[in-house]
XYZ file of N, CA and C in Angstrom:
525
model
N 0.826 -1.192 0.000
C 0.000 0.000 0.000
C 0.868 1.253 0.000
N 1.872 1.289 0.909
C 2.760 2.455 0.977
C 3.574 2.558 -0.301
N 4.001 1.420 -0.841
C 4.792 1.436 -2.069
C 3.960 2.006 -3.224
N 2.681 1.650 -3.305
C 1.799 2.165 -4.352
C 1.659 3.682 -4.208
N 1.491 4.171 -2.950
C 1.384 5.604 -2.701
C 2.655 6.331 -3.145
N 3.828 5.758 -2.808
C 5.117 6.360 -3.184
C 5.244 6.388 -4.703
N 4.847 5.310 -5.371
C 4.922 5.256 -6.828
C 4.035 6.335 -7.450
N 2.839 6.478 -6.936
C 1.920 7.502 -7.458
C 2.481 8.895 -7.184
N 3.031 9.123 -6.008
C 3.600 10.431 -5.674
C 4.773 10.761 -6.573
N 5.653 9.787 -6.846
C 6.807 10.016 -7.734
C 6.319 10.309 -9.152
N 5.352 9.560 -9.616
C 4.807 9.783 -10.955
C 4.186 11.180 -11.070
N 3.420 11.589 -10.078
C 2.802 12.918 -10.087
C 3.864 14.011 -10.080
N 4.891 13.842 -9.258
C 5.964 14.842 -9.203
C 6.686 14.936 -10.537
N 6.897 13.791 -11.196
C 7.571 13.776 -12.498
C 6.741 14.523 -13.535
N 5.451 14.259 -13.536
C 4.584 14.936 -14.502
C 4.529 16.440 -14.259
N 4.476 16.847 -13.000
C 4.419 18.268 -12.693
C 5.727 18.968 -13.022
N 6.846 18.257 -12.898
C 8.145 18.863 -13.164
C 8.476 18.890 -14.653
N 7.783 18.090 -15.445
C 8.064 18.046 -16.882
C 7.708 19.377 -17.519
N 8.508 19.818 -18.500
C 8.192 21.081 -19.153
C 6.844 20.987 -19.863
N 6.041 22.006 -19.660
C 4.724 22.046 -20.286
C 4.866 22.608 -21.697
N 4.115 22.079 -22.660
C 4.206 22.622 -24.010
C 3.737 24.065 -24.026
N 4.431 24.876 -24.784
C 4.067 26.290 -24.881
C 3.186 26.502 -26.099
N 2.225 27.348 -25.948
C 1.351 27.670 -27.073
C 2.123 28.507 -28.081
N 1.833 28.287 -29.339
C 2.509 29.027 -30.394
C 1.955 30.445 -30.480
N 2.810 31.372 -30.855
C 2.367 32.744 -31.090
C 1.611 32.815 -32.405
N 0.963 33.915 -32.639
C 0.188 34.106 -33.859
C 0.392 35.525 -34.325
N 0.462 35.722 -35.638
C 0.548 37.076 -36.170
C -0.111 37.119 -37.544
N -0.503 38.311 -37.937
C -1.139 38.540 -39.235
C -1.015 40.021 -39.562
N -1.235 40.355 -40.826
C -1.181 41.745 -41.260
C -2.581 42.347 -41.229
N -2.660 43.597 -40.747
C -3.922 44.324 -40.765
C -4.186 44.867 -42.159
N -5.449 45.017 -42.498
C -5.838 45.558 -43.798
C -5.263 46.964 -43.990
N -5.258 47.763 -42.882
C -4.757 49.139 -42.960
C -3.238 49.211 -42.861
N -2.583 48.060 -42.734
C -1.132 48.024 -42.611
C -0.703 47.778 -41.185
N 0.430 47.171 -41.046
C 0.963 46.845 -39.733
C 0.809 45.369 -39.443
N 1.713 44.857 -38.632
C 1.732 43.441 -38.265
C 1.186 43.280 -36.848
N 0.141 42.485 -36.697
C -0.450 42.200 -35.395
C 0.159 40.907 -34.878
N 0.558 40.907 -33.604
C 1.058 39.701 -32.946
C 0.289 39.498 -31.658
N 0.036 38.233 -31.320
C -0.689 37.897 -30.096
C 0.218 37.035 -29.224
N 0.429 37.482 -27.991
C 1.215 36.718 -27.027
C 0.369 35.541 -26.564
N 0.833 34.299 -26.773
C 0.008 33.143 -26.430
C -0.221 32.972 -24.929
N 0.635 33.557 -24.098
C 0.466 33.405 -22.649
C -0.577 34.365 -22.097
N -0.643 35.576 -22.661
C -1.528 36.604 -22.099
C -2.698 36.979 -23.006
N -2.657 36.576 -24.285
C -3.644 36.966 -25.300
C -3.602 38.460 -25.590
N -2.539 39.149 -25.180
C -2.382 40.578 -25.478
C -1.941 40.731 -26.925
N -2.556 41.679 -27.614
C -2.229 41.929 -29.018
C -1.416 43.205 -29.136
N -0.370 43.141 -29.956
C 0.421 44.334 -30.258
C 0.456 44.504 -31.763
N 0.680 45.732 -32.182
C 0.804 46.030 -33.603
C 2.140 46.711 -33.835
N 2.843 46.261 -34.874
C 4.109 46.859 -35.260
C 3.870 47.566 -36.593
N 4.103 48.883 -36.554
C 3.898 49.721 -37.738
C 5.009 50.752 -37.766
N 5.679 50.869 -38.879
C 6.762 51.835 -39.057
C 7.810 51.710 -37.955
N 8.138 50.476 -37.587
C 9.172 50.233 -36.586
C 8.731 50.469 -35.150
N 7.493 50.863 -34.920
C 6.979 51.121 -33.566
C 6.012 49.994 -33.196
N 6.098 49.555 -31.951
C 5.179 48.533 -31.476
C 4.332 49.093 -30.342
N 3.012 48.970 -30.480
C 2.086 49.444 -29.448
C 1.009 48.390 -29.248
N 0.272 48.524 -28.151
C -0.838 47.603 -27.895
C -1.973 47.920 -28.853
N -2.622 46.882 -29.336
C -3.760 47.039 -30.234
C -4.989 47.422 -29.415
N -5.708 48.457 -29.844
C -6.847 48.977 -29.094
C -8.041 48.036 -29.188
N -8.940 48.175 -28.227
C -10.156 47.360 -28.184
C -11.004 47.629 -29.412
N -11.596 46.590 -29.923
C -12.495 46.723 -31.061
C -12.335 45.570 -32.030
N -12.973 45.702 -33.170
C -12.922 44.705 -34.228
C -11.934 45.211 -35.276
N -10.977 44.372 -35.645
C -9.928 44.754 -36.584
C -9.977 43.832 -37.801
N -9.945 44.432 -39.006
C -10.001 43.672 -40.250
C -8.573 43.344 -40.682
N -8.341 42.070 -40.982
C -7.031 41.610 -41.424
C -6.949 41.670 -42.942
N -5.720 41.542 -43.456
C -5.483 41.613 -44.893
C -6.315 40.597 -45.670
N -6.529 39.415 -45.085
C -7.276 38.369 -45.779
C -8.793 38.547 -45.681
N -9.244 39.629 -45.029
C -10.671 39.903 -44.894
C -11.287 39.364 -43.620
N -10.575 38.496 -42.922
C -11.095 38.000 -41.642
C -10.921 39.084 -40.582
N -11.464 38.857 -39.404
C -11.383 39.856 -38.338
C -10.880 39.225 -37.048
N -10.338 40.095 -36.188
C -10.044 39.709 -34.814
C -10.704 40.747 -33.921
N -11.082 40.321 -32.729
C -11.735 41.214 -31.773
C -10.860 41.327 -30.541
N -10.626 42.574 -30.095
C -9.857 42.817 -28.877
C -10.836 43.373 -27.846
N -10.896 42.701 -26.692
C -11.757 43.133 -25.585
C -10.893 43.272 -24.343
N -10.966 44.421 -23.726
C -10.194 44.689 -22.503
C -8.720 44.366 -22.707
N -8.214 44.694 -23.888
C -6.800 44.514 -24.196
C -6.412 43.115 -24.605
N -7.355 42.178 -24.647
C -7.040 40.801 -24.988
C -7.804 40.373 -26.232
N -7.142 39.565 -27.060
C -7.760 39.068 -28.280
C -8.679 37.902 -27.946
N -9.848 37.918 -28.551
C -10.746 36.770 -28.476
C -10.242 35.807 -29.550
N -9.701 34.638 -29.165
C -9.101 33.747 -30.161
C -10.094 33.332 -31.235
N -9.682 33.480 -32.483
C -10.502 33.006 -33.604
C -9.919 31.674 -34.073
N -10.483 31.098 -35.136
C -10.035 29.778 -35.592
C -8.562 29.786 -35.996
N -8.078 30.850 -36.653
C -6.683 30.909 -37.083
C -5.740 30.912 -35.877
N -6.087 31.652 -34.842
C -5.259 31.705 -33.637
C -5.275 30.345 -32.953
N -6.431 29.716 -32.864
C -6.523 28.394 -32.250
C -5.709 27.366 -33.032
N -5.762 27.437 -34.366
C -4.958 26.522 -35.189
C -3.476 26.733 -34.922
N -3.059 28.000 -34.819
C -1.644 28.294 -34.561
C -1.210 27.739 -33.215
N -2.118 27.679 -32.291
C -1.809 27.148 -30.954
C -1.989 25.638 -30.900
N -2.369 25.060 -32.013
C -2.594 23.620 -32.128
C -3.627 23.129 -31.127
N -4.638 23.937 -30.940
C -5.747 23.556 -30.080
C -6.889 23.146 -30.990
N -7.785 22.316 -30.512
C -8.915 21.955 -31.361
C -9.747 23.187 -31.684
N -10.186 23.265 -32.910
C -11.007 24.397 -33.334
C -12.367 24.328 -32.659
N -12.947 25.498 -32.390
C -14.283 25.501 -31.788
C -15.301 24.994 -32.799
N -16.470 24.605 -32.340
C -17.502 24.181 -33.285
C -17.851 25.334 -34.223
N -18.376 24.983 -35.366
C -18.754 26.012 -36.337
C -19.617 27.069 -35.664
N -19.285 28.361 -35.889
C -20.075 29.420 -35.257
C -21.529 29.371 -35.693
N -22.403 29.748 -34.772
C -23.837 29.782 -35.057
C -24.152 30.784 -36.151
N -23.260 31.771 -36.339
C -23.536 32.816 -37.315
C -23.769 32.237 -38.709
N -23.142 31.103 -39.021
C -23.308 30.533 -40.351
C -24.779 30.200 -40.625
N -25.513 29.871 -39.580
C -26.925 29.578 -39.748
C -27.714 30.832 -40.121
N -27.162 31.987 -39.786
C -27.880 33.231 -40.008
C -27.509 33.880 -41.329
N -26.403 33.511 -41.931
C -25.974 34.143 -43.173
C -26.982 33.824 -44.274
N -27.443 34.881 -44.948
C -28.386 34.718 -46.046
C -29.845 34.706 -45.630
N -30.119 34.921 -44.356
C -31.512 34.985 -43.893
C -32.069 36.378 -44.188
N -33.347 36.486 -44.526
C -33.928 37.805 -44.767
C -33.969 38.622 -43.471
N -33.729 39.919 -43.615
C -33.767 40.829 -42.462
C -35.155 41.448 -42.406
N -35.789 41.292 -41.253
C -37.103 41.888 -41.027
C -36.910 42.927 -39.926
N -37.227 44.173 -40.217
C -37.006 45.245 -39.232
C -35.533 45.613 -39.197
N -34.997 45.789 -37.984
C -33.594 46.152 -37.837
C -32.700 44.939 -38.077
N -31.518 45.194 -38.634
C -30.550 44.116 -38.818
C -29.952 43.756 -37.459
N -29.291 42.609 -37.341
C -28.655 42.245 -36.069
C -27.673 43.302 -35.563
N -26.921 43.924 -36.447
C -25.950 44.936 -36.022
C -26.642 46.247 -35.632
N -27.720 46.586 -36.327
C -28.476 47.783 -35.939
C -29.069 47.599 -34.542
N -29.599 46.391 -34.270
C -30.145 46.111 -32.933
C -29.046 46.206 -31.874
N -27.851 45.682 -32.189
C -26.731 45.726 -31.242
C -26.343 47.170 -30.943
N -26.222 47.997 -31.972
C -25.847 49.404 -31.777
C -26.903 50.128 -30.951
N -28.166 49.903 -31.241
C -29.234 50.559 -30.465
C -29.189 50.134 -29.002
N -28.937 48.860 -28.743
C -28.894 48.374 -27.371
C -27.671 48.905 -26.625
N -26.512 48.899 -27.278
C -25.251 49.260 -26.609
C -25.052 50.778 -26.546
N -25.328 51.471 -27.642
C -25.075 52.915 -27.719
C -26.287 53.741 -27.283
N -27.448 53.118 -27.231
C -28.670 53.827 -26.864
C -29.413 54.288 -28.102
N -30.729 54.314 -28.004
C -31.556 54.729 -29.145
C -31.235 56.163 -29.558
N -30.895 57.009 -28.573
C -30.579 58.406 -28.865
C -29.088 58.685 -28.687
N -28.246 57.617 -28.781
C -26.796 57.729 -28.598
C -26.414 58.217 -27.209
N -27.266 57.953 -26.234
C -26.991 58.375 -24.863
C -25.775 57.695 -24.250
N -25.360 56.576 -24.812
C -24.186 55.845 -24.295
C -23.084 55.792 -25.349
N -22.994 56.827 -26.173
C -22.001 56.851 -27.249
C -20.574 56.717 -26.727
N -20.335 57.099 -25.481
C -18.996 57.002 -24.910
C -18.706 55.660 -24.260
N -19.661 54.737 -24.283
C -19.451 53.413 -23.675
C -18.348 52.676 -24.436
N -17.526 51.883 -23.736
C -16.405 51.188 -24.383
C -16.829 50.297 -25.547
N -18.013 49.712 -25.490
C -18.442 48.788 -26.539
C -19.167 49.476 -27.680
N -19.447 50.762 -27.558
C -20.208 51.440 -28.604
C -19.425 51.492 -29.921
N -18.159 51.884 -29.873
C -17.366 51.936 -31.112
C -17.225 50.566 -31.777
N -16.892 49.493 -31.027
C -16.845 48.182 -31.679
C -18.187 47.775 -32.296
N -19.296 48.099 -31.619
C -20.614 47.773 -32.167
C -20.843 48.542 -33.472
N -20.446 49.806 -33.484
C -20.597 50.608 -34.716
C -19.700 50.080 -35.833
N -18.503 49.601 -35.475
C -17.621 49.017 -36.494
C -18.270 47.780 -37.112
N -18.862 46.947 -36.276
C -19.556 45.772 -36.798
C -20.709 46.182 -37.710
N -21.445 47.226 -37.321
C -22.541 47.720 -38.157
C -22.000 48.191 -39.508
N -20.901 48.925 -39.498
C -20.292 49.379 -40.751
C -19.890 48.213 -41.644
N -19.320 47.175 -41.028
C -18.937 45.986 -41.797
C -20.170 45.298 -42.378
N -21.219 45.195 -41.556
C -22.446 44.559 -42.029
C -23.034 45.343 -43.208
N -23.093 46.661 -43.066
C -23.654 47.482 -44.145
C -22.840 47.336 -45.426
N -21.513 47.298 -45.301
C -20.643 47.138 -46.472
C -20.870 45.765 -47.112
N -20.931 44.728 -46.293
C -21.159 43.381 -46.824
C -22.518 43.288 -47.513
N -23.514 43.933 -46.939
C -24.842 43.891 -47.554
C -24.827 44.604 -48.905
N -24.136 45.752 -48.967
C -24.023 46.478 -50.246
C -23.276 45.631 -51.274
N -22.143 45.064 -50.854
C -21.294 44.306 -51.777
C -21.952 43.019 -52.260
N -22.844 42.444 -51.460
C -23.465 41.165 -51.815
C -24.523 41.304 -52.905
N -25.044 42.495 -53.077
C -26.137 42.676 -54.025
C -27.471 42.194 -53.447
N -27.437 41.798 -52.168
C -28.647 41.344 -51.481
C -28.757 42.121 -50.173
N -29.056 43.407 -50.245
C -29.020 44.245 -49.044
C -30.049 43.888 -47.980
N -31.031 43.103 -48.314
C -32.053 42.737 -47.337
C -31.775 41.420 -46.625
N -30.538 40.913 -46.748
C -30.200 39.619 -46.160
C -28.992 39.735 -45.237
N -28.927 38.819 -44.270
C -27.834 38.838 -43.300
C -26.520 38.392 -43.939
N -25.421 38.789 -43.275
C -24.061 38.540 -43.764
C -23.240 37.923 -42.624
N -21.976 37.567 -42.874
C -21.125 37.098 -41.772
C -21.023 38.116 -40.633
N -20.967 39.399 -40.935
C -20.919 40.416 -39.874
C -22.218 40.399 -39.058
N -23.329 40.096 -39.699
C -24.597 39.964 -38.965
C -24.465 38.864 -37.918
N -23.835 37.759 -38.309
C -23.611 36.661 -37.378
C -22.718 37.071 -36.224
N -21.693 37.910 -36.515
C -20.824 38.398 -35.440
C -21.624 39.270 -34.469
N -22.561 40.034 -34.994
C -23.397 40.873 -34.124
C -24.331 40.020 -33.276
N -24.828 38.933 -33.837
C -25.675 38.022 -33.066
C -24.866 37.453 -31.906
N -23.617 37.041 -32.177
C -22.758 36.523 -31.112
C -22.425 37.624 -30.104
N -22.100 38.819 -30.598
C -21.756 39.934 -29.707
C -22.937 40.292 -28.812
N -24.148 40.179 -29.354
C -25.336 40.512 -28.571
C -25.514 39.574 -27.375
N -24.932 38.390 -27.445
C -25.005 37.439 -26.337
C -23.977 37.749 -25.252
N -22.962 38.551 -25.570
C -21.914 38.916 -24.602
C -22.346 40.191 -23.893
N -23.117 40.043 -22.836
C -23.650 41.205 -22.126
C -22.634 41.800 -21.165
N -21.459 41.164 -21.017
C -20.414 41.734 -20.164
C -19.712 42.866 -20.894
N -19.184 42.579 -22.080
C -18.505 43.625 -22.847
C -19.513 44.527 -23.547
N -20.462 43.919 -24.255
C -21.484 44.690 -24.975
C -22.666 44.929 -24.047
N -22.420 45.721 -23.009
C -23.431 46.004 -21.986
C -24.542 46.891 -22.555
N -25.740 46.699 -22.049
C -26.887 47.491 -22.464
C -26.759 48.910 -21.928
N -27.055 49.888 -22.763
C -26.982 51.294 -22.391
C -27.866 51.535 -21.165
N -27.318 52.246 -20.204
C -28.062 52.607 -19.006
C -27.982 51.587 -17.889
N -27.224 50.515 -18.099
C -27.099 49.514 -17.017
C -25.722 49.559 -16.423
């Protein structure tokens, strides 16, 4: 019995002392220029532009390939590309795909998000999430124009549906 306990204790100590695999870093180019890098330990994003490196501001950022990354409270919300770089299993397909191409009745998902976060009369225009919500709305409007189907949802609409579920960052105006 004591020998089994000692064996288990030695095995546990060996496993704890073994070097843990480190997550891989990730980087990509922004559409507006500059190289974005994400520290795998902290999820902090920095941008290098013209030889200067600074922290990437909160919001939605469009990459050169047309995909986006979101920075909340100084940290990147890992997307599929970042997860692949870290060799972690990819998350299940986003629910937004179910919404792409659906007819819009009334306000679009991004318009609803902006109204909820920024206020119907822009009373919360200074809220931290108001600018990111407006950026998503701008992306949605552009995608709708470019698609030739302005009355239908787009990938940005799906991002707004997901953002609308995050009531911590995208807090309702007046709460």
